[in-house]
XYZ file of C-alpha atoms in Angstrom:
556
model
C -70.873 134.461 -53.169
C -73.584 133.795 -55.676
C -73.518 133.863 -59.663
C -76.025 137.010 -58.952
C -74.045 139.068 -56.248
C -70.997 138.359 -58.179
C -72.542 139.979 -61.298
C -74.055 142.579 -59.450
C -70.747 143.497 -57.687
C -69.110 143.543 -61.117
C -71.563 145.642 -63.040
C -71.480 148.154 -59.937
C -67.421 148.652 -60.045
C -67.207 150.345 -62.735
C -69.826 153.222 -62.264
C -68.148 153.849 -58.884
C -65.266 154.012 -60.941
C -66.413 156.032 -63.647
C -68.531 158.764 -60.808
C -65.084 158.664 -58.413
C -63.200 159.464 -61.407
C -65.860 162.427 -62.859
C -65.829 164.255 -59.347
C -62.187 164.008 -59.094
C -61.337 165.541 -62.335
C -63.990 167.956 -62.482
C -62.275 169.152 -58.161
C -59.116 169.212 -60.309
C -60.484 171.913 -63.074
C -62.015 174.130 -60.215
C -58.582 174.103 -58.319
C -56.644 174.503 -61.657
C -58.906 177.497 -62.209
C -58.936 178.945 -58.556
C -54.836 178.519 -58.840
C -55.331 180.314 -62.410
C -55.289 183.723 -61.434
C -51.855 183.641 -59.334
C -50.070 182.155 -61.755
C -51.377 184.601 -64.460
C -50.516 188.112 -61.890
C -47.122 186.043 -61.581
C -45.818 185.659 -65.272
C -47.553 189.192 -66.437
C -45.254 190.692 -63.671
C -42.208 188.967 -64.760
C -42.967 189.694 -68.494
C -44.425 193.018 -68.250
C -42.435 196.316 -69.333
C -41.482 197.981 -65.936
C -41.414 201.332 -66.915
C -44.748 202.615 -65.532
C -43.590 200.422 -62.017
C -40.405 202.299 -62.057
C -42.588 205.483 -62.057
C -44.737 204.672 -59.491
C -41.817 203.486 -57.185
C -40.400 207.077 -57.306
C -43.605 208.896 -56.519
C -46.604 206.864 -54.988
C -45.137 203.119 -54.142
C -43.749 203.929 -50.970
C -47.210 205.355 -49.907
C -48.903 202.809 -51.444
C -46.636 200.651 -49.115
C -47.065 202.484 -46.152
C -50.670 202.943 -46.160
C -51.561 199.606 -46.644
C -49.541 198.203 -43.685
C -50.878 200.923 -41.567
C -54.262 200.281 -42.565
C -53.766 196.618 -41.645
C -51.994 197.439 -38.169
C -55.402 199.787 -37.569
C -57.788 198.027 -38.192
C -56.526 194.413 -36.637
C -55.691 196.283 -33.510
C -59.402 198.179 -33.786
C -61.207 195.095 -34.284
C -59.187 193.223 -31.790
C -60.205 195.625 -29.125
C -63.761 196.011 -29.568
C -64.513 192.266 -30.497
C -62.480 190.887 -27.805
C -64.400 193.307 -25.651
C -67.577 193.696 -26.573
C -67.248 189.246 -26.286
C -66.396 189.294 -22.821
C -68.548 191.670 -21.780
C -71.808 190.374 -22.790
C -70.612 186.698 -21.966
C -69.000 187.533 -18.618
C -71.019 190.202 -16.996
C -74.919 191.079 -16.690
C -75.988 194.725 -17.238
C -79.112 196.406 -18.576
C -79.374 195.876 -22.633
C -77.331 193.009 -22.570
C -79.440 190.323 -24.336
C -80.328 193.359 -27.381
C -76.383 194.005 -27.713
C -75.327 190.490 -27.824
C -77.343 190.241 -30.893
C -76.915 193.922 -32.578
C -73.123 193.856 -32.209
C -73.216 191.259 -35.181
C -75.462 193.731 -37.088
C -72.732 196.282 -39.040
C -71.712 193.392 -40.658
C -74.515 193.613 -43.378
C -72.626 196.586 -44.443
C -69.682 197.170 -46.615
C -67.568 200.034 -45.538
C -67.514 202.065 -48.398
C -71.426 202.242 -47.572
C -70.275 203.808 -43.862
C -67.644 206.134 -45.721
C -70.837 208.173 -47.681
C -72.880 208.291 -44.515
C -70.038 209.984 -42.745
C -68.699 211.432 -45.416
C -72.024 213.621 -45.497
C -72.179 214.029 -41.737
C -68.846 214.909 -41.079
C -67.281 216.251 -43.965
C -66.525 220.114 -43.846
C -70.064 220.783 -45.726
C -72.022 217.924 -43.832
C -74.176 218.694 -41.098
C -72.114 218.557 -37.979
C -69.509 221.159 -39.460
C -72.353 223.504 -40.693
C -73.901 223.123 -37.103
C -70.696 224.699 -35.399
C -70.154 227.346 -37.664
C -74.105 228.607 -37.407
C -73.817 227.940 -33.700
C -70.362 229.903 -32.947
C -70.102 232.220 -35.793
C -66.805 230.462 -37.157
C -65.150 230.555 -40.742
C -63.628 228.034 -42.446
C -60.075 228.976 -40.882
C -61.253 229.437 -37.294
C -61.258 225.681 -36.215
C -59.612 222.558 -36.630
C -62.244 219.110 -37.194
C -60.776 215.934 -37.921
C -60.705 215.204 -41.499
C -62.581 212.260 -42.134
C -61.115 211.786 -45.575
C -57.977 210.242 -44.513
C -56.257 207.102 -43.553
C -57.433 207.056 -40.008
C -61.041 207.796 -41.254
C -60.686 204.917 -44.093
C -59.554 202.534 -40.852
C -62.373 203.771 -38.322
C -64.862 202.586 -41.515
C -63.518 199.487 -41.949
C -62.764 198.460 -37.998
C -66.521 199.355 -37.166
C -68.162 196.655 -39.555
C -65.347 194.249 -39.520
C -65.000 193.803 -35.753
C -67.974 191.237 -35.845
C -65.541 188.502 -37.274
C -63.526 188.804 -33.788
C -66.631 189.350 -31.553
C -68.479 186.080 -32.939
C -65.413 184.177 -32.988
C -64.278 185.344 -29.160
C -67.384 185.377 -28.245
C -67.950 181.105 -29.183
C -64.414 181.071 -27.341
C -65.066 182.371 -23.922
C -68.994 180.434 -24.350
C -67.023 177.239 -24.621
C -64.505 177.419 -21.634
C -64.946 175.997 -18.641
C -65.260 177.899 -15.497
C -62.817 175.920 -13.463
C -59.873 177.699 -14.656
C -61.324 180.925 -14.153
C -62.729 180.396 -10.761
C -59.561 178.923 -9.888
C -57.497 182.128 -10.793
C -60.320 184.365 -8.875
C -59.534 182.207 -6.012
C -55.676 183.339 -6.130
C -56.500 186.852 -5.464
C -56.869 187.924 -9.214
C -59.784 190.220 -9.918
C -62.250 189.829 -12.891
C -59.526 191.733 -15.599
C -56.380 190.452 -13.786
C -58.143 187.051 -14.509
C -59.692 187.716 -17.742
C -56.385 188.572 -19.197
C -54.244 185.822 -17.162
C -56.835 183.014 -18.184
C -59.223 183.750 -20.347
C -57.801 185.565 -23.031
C -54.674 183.042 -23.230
C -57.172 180.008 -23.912
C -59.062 182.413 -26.411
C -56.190 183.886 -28.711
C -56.456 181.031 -31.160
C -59.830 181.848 -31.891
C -59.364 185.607 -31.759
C -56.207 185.428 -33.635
C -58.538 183.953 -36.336
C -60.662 186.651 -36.129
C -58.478 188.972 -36.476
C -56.323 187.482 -39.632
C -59.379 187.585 -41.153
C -60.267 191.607 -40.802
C -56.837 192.018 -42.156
C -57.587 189.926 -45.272
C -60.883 192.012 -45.518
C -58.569 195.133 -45.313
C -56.210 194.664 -48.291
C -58.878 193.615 -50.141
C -60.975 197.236 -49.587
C -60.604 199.431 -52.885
C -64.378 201.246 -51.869
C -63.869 203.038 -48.676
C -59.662 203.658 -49.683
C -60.865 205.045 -52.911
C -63.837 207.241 -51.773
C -61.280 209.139 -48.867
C -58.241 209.269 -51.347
C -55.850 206.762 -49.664
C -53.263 205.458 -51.417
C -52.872 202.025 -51.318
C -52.119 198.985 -53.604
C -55.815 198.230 -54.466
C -56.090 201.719 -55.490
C -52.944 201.869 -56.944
C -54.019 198.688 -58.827
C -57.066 199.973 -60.685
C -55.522 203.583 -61.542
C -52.748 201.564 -63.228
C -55.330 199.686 -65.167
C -57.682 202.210 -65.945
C -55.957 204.997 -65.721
C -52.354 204.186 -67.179
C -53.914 201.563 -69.249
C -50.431 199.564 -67.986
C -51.612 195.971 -67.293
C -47.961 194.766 -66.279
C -47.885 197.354 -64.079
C -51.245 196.321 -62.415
C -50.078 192.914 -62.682
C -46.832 193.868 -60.969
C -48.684 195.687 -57.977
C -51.057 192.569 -58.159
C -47.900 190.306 -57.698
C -47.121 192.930 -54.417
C -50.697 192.588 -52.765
C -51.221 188.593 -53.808
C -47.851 188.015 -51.934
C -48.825 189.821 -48.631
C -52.445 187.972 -49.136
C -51.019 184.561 -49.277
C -49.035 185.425 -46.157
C -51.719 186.454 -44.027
C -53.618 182.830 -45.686
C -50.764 181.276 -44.473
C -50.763 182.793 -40.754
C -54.450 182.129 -40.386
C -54.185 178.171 -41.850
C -51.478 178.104 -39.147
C -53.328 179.595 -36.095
C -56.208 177.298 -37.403
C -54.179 173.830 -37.304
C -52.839 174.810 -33.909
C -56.542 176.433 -32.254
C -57.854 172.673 -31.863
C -55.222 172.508 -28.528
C -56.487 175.706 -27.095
C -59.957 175.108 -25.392
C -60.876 171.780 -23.129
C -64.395 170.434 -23.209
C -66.921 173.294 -21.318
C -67.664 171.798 -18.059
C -69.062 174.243 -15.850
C -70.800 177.638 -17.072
C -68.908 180.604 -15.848
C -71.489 182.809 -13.875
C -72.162 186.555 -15.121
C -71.093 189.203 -13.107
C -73.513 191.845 -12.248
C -72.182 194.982 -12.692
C -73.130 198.196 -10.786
C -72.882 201.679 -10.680
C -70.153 203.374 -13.023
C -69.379 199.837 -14.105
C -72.659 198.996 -15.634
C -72.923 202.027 -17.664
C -69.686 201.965 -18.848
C -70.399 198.434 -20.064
C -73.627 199.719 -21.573
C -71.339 202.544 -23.766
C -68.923 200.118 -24.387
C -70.827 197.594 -26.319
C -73.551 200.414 -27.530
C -71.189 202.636 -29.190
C -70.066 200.308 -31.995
C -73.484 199.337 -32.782
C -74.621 203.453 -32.383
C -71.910 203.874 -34.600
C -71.585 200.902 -37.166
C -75.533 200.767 -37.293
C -77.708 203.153 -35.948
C -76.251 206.563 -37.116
C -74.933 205.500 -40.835
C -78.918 204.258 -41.323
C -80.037 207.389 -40.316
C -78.114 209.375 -42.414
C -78.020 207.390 -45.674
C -82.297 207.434 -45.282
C -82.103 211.198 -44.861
C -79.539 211.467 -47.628
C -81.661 209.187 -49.988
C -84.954 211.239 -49.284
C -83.135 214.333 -50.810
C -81.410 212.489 -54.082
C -82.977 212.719 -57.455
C -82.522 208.684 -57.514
C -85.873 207.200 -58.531
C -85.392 203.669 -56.764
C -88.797 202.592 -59.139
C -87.098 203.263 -62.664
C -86.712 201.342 -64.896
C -82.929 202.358 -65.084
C -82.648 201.202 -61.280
C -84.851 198.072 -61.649
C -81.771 197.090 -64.369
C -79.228 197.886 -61.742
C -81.149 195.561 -59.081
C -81.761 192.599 -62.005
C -78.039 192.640 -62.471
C -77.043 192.728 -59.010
C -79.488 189.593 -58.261
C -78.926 188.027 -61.246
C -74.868 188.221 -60.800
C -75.347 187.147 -56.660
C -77.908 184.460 -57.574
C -75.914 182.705 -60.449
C -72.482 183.146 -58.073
C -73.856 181.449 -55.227
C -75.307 178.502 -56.923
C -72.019 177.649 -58.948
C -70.146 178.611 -56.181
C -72.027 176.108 -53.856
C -71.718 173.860 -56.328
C -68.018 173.864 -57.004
C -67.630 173.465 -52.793
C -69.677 170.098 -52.884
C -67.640 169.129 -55.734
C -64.450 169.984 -54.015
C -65.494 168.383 -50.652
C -66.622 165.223 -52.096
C -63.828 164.567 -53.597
C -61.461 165.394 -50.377
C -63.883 162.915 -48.122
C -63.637 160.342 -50.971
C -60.015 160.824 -51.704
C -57.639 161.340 -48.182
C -54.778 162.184 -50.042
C -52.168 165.008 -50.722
C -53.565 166.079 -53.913
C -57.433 166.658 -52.708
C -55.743 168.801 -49.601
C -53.650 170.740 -51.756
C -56.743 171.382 -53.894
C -58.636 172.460 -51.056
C -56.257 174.826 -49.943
C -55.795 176.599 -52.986
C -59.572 177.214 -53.488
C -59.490 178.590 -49.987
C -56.586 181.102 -50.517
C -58.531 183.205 -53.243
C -60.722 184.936 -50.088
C -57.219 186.579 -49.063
C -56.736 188.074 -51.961
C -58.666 191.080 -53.028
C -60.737 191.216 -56.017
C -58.835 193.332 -58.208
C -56.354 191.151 -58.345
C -58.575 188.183 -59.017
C -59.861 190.475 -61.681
C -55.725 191.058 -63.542
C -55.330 187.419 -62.856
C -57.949 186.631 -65.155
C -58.273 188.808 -67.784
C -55.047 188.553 -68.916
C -54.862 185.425 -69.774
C -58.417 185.273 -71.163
C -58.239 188.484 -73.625
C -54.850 186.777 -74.861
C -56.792 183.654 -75.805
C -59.436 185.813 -77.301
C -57.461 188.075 -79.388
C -55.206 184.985 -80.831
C -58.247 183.282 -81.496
C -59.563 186.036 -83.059
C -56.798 186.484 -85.157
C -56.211 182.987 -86.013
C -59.932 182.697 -87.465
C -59.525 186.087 -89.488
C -56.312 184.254 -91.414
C -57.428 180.945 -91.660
C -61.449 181.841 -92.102
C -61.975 185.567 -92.951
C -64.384 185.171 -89.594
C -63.909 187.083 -86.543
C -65.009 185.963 -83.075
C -64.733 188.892 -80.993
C -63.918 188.575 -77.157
C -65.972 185.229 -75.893
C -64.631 185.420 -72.019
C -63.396 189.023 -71.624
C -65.993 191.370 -70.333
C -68.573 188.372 -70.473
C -70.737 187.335 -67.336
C -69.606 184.061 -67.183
C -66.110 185.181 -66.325
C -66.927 187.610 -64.136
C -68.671 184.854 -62.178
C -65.357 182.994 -62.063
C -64.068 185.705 -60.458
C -66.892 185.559 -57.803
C -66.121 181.797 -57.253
C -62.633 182.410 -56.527
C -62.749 184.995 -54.368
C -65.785 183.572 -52.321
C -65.379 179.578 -52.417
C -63.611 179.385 -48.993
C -66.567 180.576 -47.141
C -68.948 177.895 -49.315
C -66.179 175.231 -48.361
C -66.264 176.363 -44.724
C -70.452 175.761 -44.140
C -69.574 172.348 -46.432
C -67.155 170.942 -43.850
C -68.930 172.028 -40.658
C -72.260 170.112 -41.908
C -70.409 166.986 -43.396
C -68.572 166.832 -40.677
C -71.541 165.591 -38.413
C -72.426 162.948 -40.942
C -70.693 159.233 -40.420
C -68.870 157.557 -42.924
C -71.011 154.331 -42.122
C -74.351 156.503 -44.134
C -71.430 156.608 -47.326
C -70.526 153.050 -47.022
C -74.725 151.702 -46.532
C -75.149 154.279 -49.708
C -72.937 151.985 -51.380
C -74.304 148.851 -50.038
C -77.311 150.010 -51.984
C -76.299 150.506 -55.102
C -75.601 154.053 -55.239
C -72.411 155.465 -56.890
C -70.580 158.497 -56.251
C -72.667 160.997 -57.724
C -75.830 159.359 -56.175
C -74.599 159.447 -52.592
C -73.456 163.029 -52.922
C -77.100 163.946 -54.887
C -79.422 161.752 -52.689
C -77.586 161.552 -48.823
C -75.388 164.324 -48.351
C -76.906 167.057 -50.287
C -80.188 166.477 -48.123
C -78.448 166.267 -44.829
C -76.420 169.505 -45.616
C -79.569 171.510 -46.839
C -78.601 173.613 -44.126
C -75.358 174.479 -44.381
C -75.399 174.944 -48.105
C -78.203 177.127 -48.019
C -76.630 179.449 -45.444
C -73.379 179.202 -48.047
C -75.224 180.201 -50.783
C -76.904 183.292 -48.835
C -73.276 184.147 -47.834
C -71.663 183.914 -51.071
C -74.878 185.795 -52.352
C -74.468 188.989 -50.006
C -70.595 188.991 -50.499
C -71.165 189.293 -54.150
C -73.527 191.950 -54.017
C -71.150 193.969 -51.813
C -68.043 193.318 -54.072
C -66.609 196.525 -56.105
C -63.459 196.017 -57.495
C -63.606 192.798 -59.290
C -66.986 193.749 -60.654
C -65.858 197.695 -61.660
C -62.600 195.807 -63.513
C -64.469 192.689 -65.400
C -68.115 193.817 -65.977
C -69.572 193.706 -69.078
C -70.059 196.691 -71.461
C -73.335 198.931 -69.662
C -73.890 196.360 -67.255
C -73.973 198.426 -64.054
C -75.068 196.643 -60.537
C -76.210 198.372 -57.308
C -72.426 199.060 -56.138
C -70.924 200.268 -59.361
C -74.289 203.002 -58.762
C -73.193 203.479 -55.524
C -69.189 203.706 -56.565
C -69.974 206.083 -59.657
C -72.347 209.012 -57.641
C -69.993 208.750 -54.884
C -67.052 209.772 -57.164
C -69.255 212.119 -58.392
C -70.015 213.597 -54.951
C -73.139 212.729 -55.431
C -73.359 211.013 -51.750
C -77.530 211.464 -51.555
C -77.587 209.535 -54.760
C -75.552 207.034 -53.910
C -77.537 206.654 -50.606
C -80.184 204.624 -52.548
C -78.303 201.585 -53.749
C -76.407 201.922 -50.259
C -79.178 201.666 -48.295
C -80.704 198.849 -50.782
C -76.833 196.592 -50.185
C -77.056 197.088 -46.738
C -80.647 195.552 -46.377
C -79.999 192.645 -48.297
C -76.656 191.839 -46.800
C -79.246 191.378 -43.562
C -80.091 188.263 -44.683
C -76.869 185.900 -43.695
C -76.561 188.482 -40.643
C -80.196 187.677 -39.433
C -78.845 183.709 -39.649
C -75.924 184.732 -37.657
C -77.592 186.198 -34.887
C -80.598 183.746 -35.103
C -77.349 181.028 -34.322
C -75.939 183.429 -31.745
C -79.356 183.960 -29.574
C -79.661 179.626 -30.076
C -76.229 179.278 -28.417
C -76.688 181.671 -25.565
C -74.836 180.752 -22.725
């Protein structure tokens, strides 16, 4: 080697030294902080007084308990059902409408629940328009019929099953796309009809995927406090922010915190597990199972089938929010509402890009670095989307206003100065609340692009010249242009949906679209809160437009 290359391989050592270490320690901080939260619910629990938990364990805990699991059991075995088989359907079998369902049944996902709960809250409710209807039509009182209350725990699960079950259709549906058709053909062969074959074969060689699916509608379930809260269910996100706001007990939100992070980390836990083992399930597609046609009764009831959650999840909640919002007093061009829709953006906008930002950081450093300590990091950054934002929400502010008060303190006795709160009920915190809760789905898009790019394009970046930092800037931030910028419209939607970290850790007067939504419809005020409904649901289109721009690409 020459006098030259020596001194040029020198001089380039250490700044791969110095960029390796920067990316490592800054992935450190970000997992330290993501880890910060369940630490903090932890040792507020175990310090907290336990009076006010002692309370609620006599009266409301058991329910709180009970509803929760129910709700879980409800809605997994809802959206199991209707994604599984709205999947098969329109991958399996040809029938009128099938190309427009396969890309609508992704649709309801724009929505947030709570959005569906004032929509058929003011349809169905005993003054909404349905109820009103019978009674002008027969004549009835209020005592002369039974109607299913929709303000209940079964209501709260239809809400959440009919715009969560897109999870399990997309992720069934990519499942049955990708098998082969020898196995199938081979059990038709045996005798077995479509179903007996569908669930003999099919299904088996699916669950992995549709196991996923499902973990994750659970996850999205104990993390609800919108929909629970708007039909008076019980449950421990409820229970969580009427111990906070309402008791003004933070160990005892902290303690209930400690209850729901707990059965969070078990469902992460379930769903890294199905995950690890769902790379044994499928084979490599061969050949292309051929639709069925379906006829007669068959076809329609196929039709219905895959129809009625869209008619449902879609079609009739529009309806009636844009009737509802033509009747509110809510001026959608005041000023009052432009603030509400600067926040909102502002908030999503900021989220996504540090959010992004933190899942390159994270990912570098576990491509770089191989080891046990960059996969333990990754997993606890992914773990915060299992747990619900209100207790993201405890798990920070605790720890924060105790730093600002003894701050505070300490500068009035050594300096006569006071510095107020600097972190709690700022922004910037309440966008570390956004990165925890949403960095796994930033991580996810990271690892699915970087995947696809060699190692060889790292090692000729190196060749080159280039140091950490400049391979991750100039190579693999242009190759994953892509994937980041569907991450950051994710991240972007999901934070303009999210209530209960944002009600908990806003600042002072600064109100976004869903606190509007969450304050008329506690109000009663449904046909007010139609407006910033209706205004959520048509910007969470966005990410859903990418999903079903991917799902018509992959058609099988």
């Amino acid at each position: 080697m020459s006098d030259s290359t020596q001194h040029h391989a020198h001089t380039r050592k250490p700044s791969w030294f110095i960029a390796d270490k920067a990316i490592a320690a800054l992935a450190l901080v970000i997992a330290a902080f993501c880890l910060l939260p369940h630490l903090s619910v932890l040792v507020a629990a175990l310090i907290g007084d336990t009076e006010t938990l002692r309370h609620l364990a006599g009266s409301v805990l058991g329910d709180y308990m009970r509803n929760t699991a129910a709700l879980v059991v409800l809605v997994g075995i809802g959206t199991f059902m209707i994604g599984t088989g709205a999947a098969w359907l329109v991958t399996m079998c040809d029938f009128p409408g099938r190309r427009w369902l396969e890309i609508a049944l992704v649709i309801p996902l724009a929505f947030p629940a709570y959005v569906l709960a004032y929509a058929y809250t003011h349809v169905l409710d005993h003054p909404g328009i349905v109820q009103s209807v019978l009674r002008d039509l027969t004549g009835w009182g209020p005592r002369d019929y039974w109607f299913p209350e929709i303000r209940s725990l079964g209501g709260a699960a239809i809400m959440l099953v009919l715009v969560l079950y897109p999870y399990v259709y997309l992720l069934a549906r990519a499942a049955f796309i990708g098998q082969s058709a020898t196995t199938f053909l081979a059990a038709r062969s045996l005798g077995k009809s479509p179903v007996q074959a569908f669930l003999s074969v099919s299904l088996p060689l699916a669950r992995p995927a549709i196991a996923a699916g499902v973990l994750l509608t659970m996850m999205e379930t104990i993390a609800d406090f919108g929909t629970v809260s708007h039909f008076g269910v019980q449950t421990f996100a409820t229970g969580i922010y009427n111990s906070w706001f309402g008791m003004v007990d933070r160990g005892a939100a902290a303690q209930l915190s400690l209850g729901l992070l707990a059965f969070a980390l078990l469902l992460a836990m379930l769903e890294r597990s199905n995950r690890g083992r769902a790379r044994f399930s499928n084979g490599k597609r061969q050949d292309v199972i051929a639709r069925v046609p379906l006829t007669g009764g068959a076809k329609w009831g196929a039709m219905v089938l895959c129809g009625l959650p869209v008619m449902l999840g879609l079609v009739i909640p529009v309806i009636a929010l844009s009737v509802m919002a033509t009747s509110s007093e809510q001026n959608l061009f005041s000023p009052r509402y432009a603030r509400f829709i600067t926040n909102s953006l502002t908030l999503a906008a900021i989220a996504a890009i540090v959010t992004v930002s933190a899942a390159i950081l994270l990912g570098s450093f576990s491509r770089l670095r191989e080891t046990r300590i960059a996969s333990a990091a990754l997993y606890v950054a992914r773990i915060g989307y299992a747990v619900p934002g209100g207790v993201i929400a405890v798990g920070l502010i605790v720890p924060f206003a105790a730093f600002d008060n003894s701050l505070d303190a300490w500068m009035r006795a050594n300096f006569d100065i006071s510095t107020g709160l600097l972190f709690t009920g700022s922004i910037w915190l309440l966008i570390g609340a956004y990165l925890i809760r949403f960095l796994a789905a930033a991580l996810g898009a990271y690892e699915g692009g970087i995947a696809a790019v060699s190692r060889n394009i790292d090692a000729a970046s190196r060749v080159l010249g280039e140091n950490v930092i400049g391979t991750v800037r100039r190579v693999h931030v242009p190759l994953l242009t892509p994937s980041l910028l569907t991450a950051a419209l994710i991240v972007f939607v999901d934070v303009m949906k999210e209530l209960p970290a944002t009600l908990i850790m806003r600042p002072f007067n600064y109100d976004t679209l869903a606190v509007q939504a969450f304050r008329l419809a506690s109000d009663e005020r449904l046909n007010g809160a139609a407006v910033p409904s209706l205004l959520i649901g048509a910007i969470g289109l966005l990410p859903v437009i990418l999903l079903c721009r991917r799902v018509a690409i992959h058609k099988a």
